[in-house]
């Protein structure tokens, strides 16, 4: 029987363990992919640190791309109708759901179906074993949206599409960013950089990026931010005032939270003009408690909205956005470190300390 390797997440904060599992032939509606790259998302780090529940022992990683090695009966095209065959490089939705659900059929919110499963969130010892990114192979199960990748797109540009980039397509859509808007982005990690670029592409007149990591502020300027403010060396009051001065006449139209820190919410609310929109995308962990003066929501007509994951259309939008803007913004530079599967501990260490922007795992990294 064929086998392949995976870096298994045994327990929070424990070193990853390289293990072999059997590879079985695909069943109807399944695809077997040889993983070419997977990147470490902030939520993988949260799982690894035990800040959110994730089955152990499991295989983490959900930002994955790969090449089709086996294709099951019933799979003929990708979600756009393009034919799929062995050897094609693909991305796919980070979640899958096979069945009917009120959320999908009635409310058009497939990402919130009850019983939905996600890649990187399953037990490694159960069939088909390979359902996460930090492995040599991944099975794509029925109910997954598959999207073929154009050959000109590099692995570095393509890998974050199915989580970070698609999520930001969803967040910036929910924020209703339109022509002439002034947009503030709290947090300039991968989500924030794509958020800045998308805000710009959606027609924002002014994009302001906030972060406490100095190196990220400089990078954000390359992704469409007009102004960047270092919140580590400025008081909250001064940051609010500066944002309000930059967003004349009376504050930002939109503030987007993608830093995962609930304490920034009261400040973000105070940056908005009356009628402004506040969209939360980064607070994916439970217990993100914060105290706000809800009077500001009433008095200033603030719309506050949370967004988690994305609709399948956002995966297509993510790919098309990157394809259309890859000469304008340096997406290829976001993945700034590559590691072999055997170096997953080092990769997590670098990613969690924010020493790198997006760490990539290349299972067959040469040399
Ligand atoms: Zn993710």
XYZ file of C-alpha atoms and ligand atoms in Angstrom:
368
model
C 0.000 0.000 0.000
C 1.201 3.499 -0.831
C 1.919 5.779 2.092
C 2.782 9.439 2.493
C 4.019 11.736 5.229
C 2.277 14.309 7.351
C 3.468 16.560 10.176
C 1.026 15.645 12.913
C -0.221 18.097 15.525
C -0.255 15.865 18.622
C -1.193 18.411 21.254
C -1.109 22.190 21.730
C 2.439 23.545 21.900
C 3.952 20.050 21.426
C 6.472 19.523 18.616
C 5.006 18.256 15.335
C 5.603 14.552 14.668
C 6.296 13.276 11.168
C 4.111 10.233 10.500
C 3.193 8.020 7.572
C -0.381 7.189 6.663
C -1.808 5.054 3.863
C -2.985 6.645 0.625
C -6.085 4.895 -0.712
C -7.649 5.269 -4.178
C -10.129 8.127 -4.486
C -13.853 7.461 -4.156
C -16.605 9.082 -6.195
C -16.572 12.869 -5.863
C -13.095 12.978 -4.319
C -9.816 14.339 -5.610
C -6.336 13.440 -4.398
C -3.902 16.321 -4.547
C -0.139 16.326 -4.148
C 0.453 19.378 -1.978
C 2.885 21.810 -3.604
C 2.599 24.554 -0.968
C 0.657 25.356 2.179
C 0.975 28.488 4.282
C 0.618 29.032 8.013
C -2.487 31.092 8.696
C -2.835 32.980 11.969
C -5.651 30.600 12.901
C -3.264 27.619 12.573
C -1.098 29.368 15.144
C -4.107 29.906 17.406
C -4.930 26.201 17.131
C -1.328 25.220 17.768
C -1.215 27.420 20.853
C -4.430 25.856 22.143
C -6.363 29.117 21.950
C -9.093 27.521 19.880
C -10.262 23.909 19.894
C -8.888 21.685 17.144
C -8.894 17.860 17.057
C -5.655 16.124 18.125
C -3.826 14.325 16.718
C -4.570 16.166 13.507
C -3.027 17.777 10.456
C -3.222 21.557 10.541
C -3.095 23.829 7.523
C -5.963 24.987 5.319
C -4.280 27.461 2.955
C -3.203 24.805 0.490
C -2.609 24.360 -3.195
C -1.581 21.268 -5.070
C -1.562 19.253 -8.242
C -4.304 16.734 -8.992
C -2.925 13.217 -8.768
C -6.177 11.248 -8.860
C -9.629 12.418 -9.767
C -12.771 10.604 -8.683
C -15.820 9.778 -10.736
C -18.267 12.651 -10.957
C -15.673 15.421 -10.884
C -15.340 16.853 -14.346
C -15.012 20.609 -13.976
C -14.001 23.211 -11.439
C -16.515 25.653 -9.888
C -16.248 27.881 -12.950
C -16.918 25.058 -15.379
C -13.344 24.658 -16.602
C -12.444 21.007 -17.208
C -10.285 19.346 -14.540
C -7.729 16.659 -15.206
C -4.803 14.912 -13.537
C -1.832 17.290 -13.417
C -3.878 20.491 -13.000
C -2.810 22.842 -10.194
C -5.781 23.848 -8.080
C -6.972 25.704 -5.006
C -10.177 24.814 -3.152
C -12.535 26.179 -0.519
C -11.201 25.839 3.020
C -14.520 24.266 3.992
C -16.739 21.547 2.576
C -20.302 20.503 3.140
C -22.112 17.716 1.351
C -25.824 17.873 1.871
C -28.680 20.282 2.284
C -28.779 23.048 4.828
C -31.136 25.903 5.599
C -28.189 28.297 5.681
C -27.138 27.374 2.166
C -30.448 26.753 0.446
C -32.527 29.487 2.056
C -30.120 32.125 3.326
C -27.264 31.786 0.792
C -24.733 31.460 3.623
C -23.048 28.139 2.775
C -20.096 29.018 4.992
C -22.365 28.726 8.039
C -23.979 25.334 7.289
C -24.418 23.142 10.328
C -22.122 20.146 10.002
C -19.709 22.023 7.755
C -16.167 20.682 7.917
C -12.911 22.455 7.295
C -9.540 21.345 6.036
C -6.932 21.337 8.782
C -9.534 20.474 11.419
C -9.775 16.673 11.368
C -8.286 13.683 13.120
C -5.202 12.296 11.383
C -5.848 8.659 12.249
C -9.264 8.537 10.567
C -9.867 7.827 6.874
C -8.774 9.456 4.597
C -6.077 10.734 7.010
C -4.912 13.535 4.726
C -7.256 16.501 5.177
C -4.787 19.224 6.110
C -2.076 21.267 4.458
C 1.006 20.204 6.368
C 1.381 16.908 4.561
C 2.516 15.531 1.225
C -1.043 14.888 0.064
C -4.550 16.123 0.693
C -7.866 14.527 -0.192
C -10.537 16.908 -1.420
C -13.907 15.593 -0.305
C -17.377 16.034 -1.861
C -18.930 19.427 -1.196
C -15.678 21.328 -1.749
C -15.433 24.163 -4.274
C -12.448 23.553 -6.555
C -10.828 26.272 -8.652
C -8.174 25.728 -11.308
C -5.123 28.003 -11.052
C -3.703 29.837 -14.085
C -0.165 28.716 -14.889
C 1.277 32.246 -14.727
C 0.348 32.565 -11.037
C 3.204 31.551 -8.707
C 2.635 29.151 -5.803
C 3.418 32.056 -3.456
C 0.641 34.175 -4.971
C -1.816 31.272 -5.156
C -1.540 29.608 -1.749
C -3.165 32.289 0.469
C -6.137 32.634 -1.939
C -8.456 30.121 -0.273
C -8.340 31.605 3.232
C -6.783 35.047 3.646
C -7.551 36.544 0.252
C -11.077 35.119 -0.100
C -11.871 36.203 3.468
C -10.835 39.750 2.618
C -12.987 39.690 -0.528
C -15.843 38.864 1.853
C -14.867 41.467 4.478
C -14.382 44.339 2.021
C -17.679 43.452 0.328
C -19.477 43.486 3.696
C -17.850 46.856 4.458
C -19.491 48.234 1.318
C -16.331 50.038 0.260
C -17.116 52.232 -2.689
C -15.766 55.103 -4.730
C -14.356 57.890 -2.607
C -14.459 56.111 0.748
C -11.843 56.691 3.434
C -10.884 53.301 4.855
C -8.917 52.446 8.000
C -7.421 49.003 8.480
C -6.480 47.865 11.982
C -3.764 45.226 11.559
C -1.389 44.861 8.620
C -0.744 41.151 8.494
C -1.744 39.252 5.388
C -5.428 40.112 5.817
C -4.682 43.799 6.285
C -2.387 43.993 3.265
C -4.952 42.379 0.992
C -7.600 44.567 2.632
C -5.635 47.706 1.753
C -5.134 46.552 -1.824
C -8.810 45.621 -2.219
C -10.007 48.892 -0.651
C -7.860 50.708 -3.195
C -9.163 48.552 -6.044
C -12.759 49.126 -4.900
C -12.226 52.870 -5.280
C -11.285 54.171 -1.830
C -9.915 57.719 -1.915
C -7.791 57.175 1.161
C -6.500 54.035 2.875
C -4.920 54.223 6.329
C -3.100 51.248 7.839
C -2.488 50.788 11.573
C -0.108 48.297 13.164
C 2.421 47.986 15.963
C 5.042 46.119 13.899
C 7.196 48.757 12.191
C 8.291 46.544 9.278
C 4.649 45.924 8.334
C 3.912 49.636 8.087
C 6.460 50.082 5.298
C 5.142 47.022 3.465
C 1.562 48.310 3.639
C 2.496 51.337 1.520
C 3.270 48.943 -1.324
C -0.220 47.467 -0.957
C -2.167 50.646 -1.412
C -2.016 52.334 2.016
C -1.641 56.134 1.667
C -0.841 56.597 5.341
C 0.457 54.212 7.997
C 0.445 54.872 11.719
C 2.512 53.030 14.294
C 0.156 52.413 17.198
C 3.010 51.154 19.390
C 4.595 54.576 19.784
C 1.522 56.800 19.638
C -1.258 57.143 22.179
C -4.686 55.827 21.255
C -6.088 59.358 21.490
C -3.429 60.727 19.118
C -4.044 57.938 16.593
C -7.792 58.632 16.608
C -7.172 62.333 16.099
C -4.701 61.777 13.308
C -7.068 59.415 11.480
C -9.915 61.900 11.831
C -7.687 64.678 10.469
C -6.663 62.547 7.496
C -10.273 61.547 6.767
C -11.786 64.938 6.249
C -14.260 66.307 7.005
C -15.392 64.115 9.912
C -13.740 60.693 10.047
C -13.518 57.423 8.163
C -16.351 55.872 6.163
C -15.116 52.373 6.990
C -12.916 50.804 9.670
C -11.866 47.176 9.301
C -10.485 45.115 12.194
C -8.148 42.331 11.102
C -5.641 42.347 13.960
C -7.440 39.923 16.268
C -7.167 42.231 19.275
C -10.532 43.219 20.785
C -9.041 46.251 22.563
C -8.803 48.134 19.261
C -12.594 48.194 18.810
C -13.386 51.263 20.983
C -10.664 53.224 19.160
C -11.849 52.072 15.750
C -15.404 53.194 16.506
C -14.159 56.666 17.370
C -12.443 56.992 13.987
C -15.734 56.712 12.083
C -17.903 59.501 10.730
C -21.613 59.428 11.552
C -23.166 56.616 9.505
C -19.819 54.827 9.222
C -19.316 51.056 8.998
C -17.172 48.930 11.297
C -16.390 45.395 10.119
C -14.686 42.802 12.294
C -12.742 40.045 10.548
C -9.889 39.115 12.835
C -11.501 38.105 16.122
C -11.755 34.394 15.370
C -11.098 33.193 18.933
C -13.685 32.874 21.681
C -13.574 35.261 24.667
C -12.745 38.345 22.625
C -14.309 40.467 25.350
C -14.207 44.226 25.240
C -16.131 47.111 26.741
C -17.586 49.671 24.363
C -19.772 52.693 24.894
C -22.762 51.506 22.859
C -24.068 55.043 22.874
C -21.635 55.803 20.059
C -23.401 53.190 17.889
C -26.715 54.927 18.435
C -25.615 58.516 18.376
C -23.348 58.103 15.359
C -25.505 55.641 13.442
C -22.683 53.113 13.318
C -23.181 49.784 11.577
C -21.084 47.055 13.164
C -20.711 43.716 11.479
C -18.702 40.530 11.908
C -17.558 38.362 9.009
C -16.224 34.817 9.239
C -15.066 32.777 6.240
C -16.524 33.422 2.827
C -19.035 32.529 0.147
C -17.751 30.438 -2.792
C -18.000 33.529 -5.028
C -15.287 35.166 -2.913
C -12.831 32.403 -3.840
C -13.307 33.231 -7.518
C -13.101 36.953 -6.726
C -9.880 36.388 -4.767
C -8.230 34.655 -7.705
C -9.474 37.198 -10.252
C -8.446 40.114 -8.020
C -4.906 38.786 -7.657
C -4.646 38.004 -11.372
C -5.842 41.511 -12.306
C -3.645 43.336 -9.780
C -0.453 41.295 -9.521
C 1.543 43.950 -11.392
C 0.131 46.702 -9.185
C 0.719 45.092 -5.765
C 3.612 42.744 -4.846
C 1.488 39.792 -3.702
C 4.353 37.414 -4.456
C 6.403 38.991 -1.631
C 3.862 38.193 1.112
C 5.059 34.600 1.380
C 8.526 35.472 2.620
C 9.887 32.217 4.035
C 9.776 28.586 2.896
C 10.237 25.495 5.016
C 10.317 21.741 4.438
C 7.679 19.589 6.125
C 10.352 18.414 8.567
C 10.899 22.047 9.634
C 7.311 22.776 10.631
C 8.290 23.609 14.222
C 10.718 26.269 13.013
C 8.127 27.601 10.578
C 5.537 27.956 13.363
C 8.092 29.618 15.597
C 8.902 32.233 12.930
C 5.247 32.758 12.026
C 3.985 33.083 15.577
C 6.697 35.586 16.567
C 5.792 37.597 13.435
C 9.403 37.338 12.247
C 7.936 36.466 8.851
C 4.763 37.669 7.163
C 3.555 34.334 5.763
C 5.559 31.133 6.218
C 5.106 28.505 3.525
C 5.580 24.771 3.765
C 6.859 23.114 0.636
C 6.670 19.349 1.264
C 9.323 18.593 -1.341
C 11.581 21.574 -0.730
C 14.883 20.887 -2.427
C 18.170 21.659 -0.673
Zn -6.917 30.764 7.627
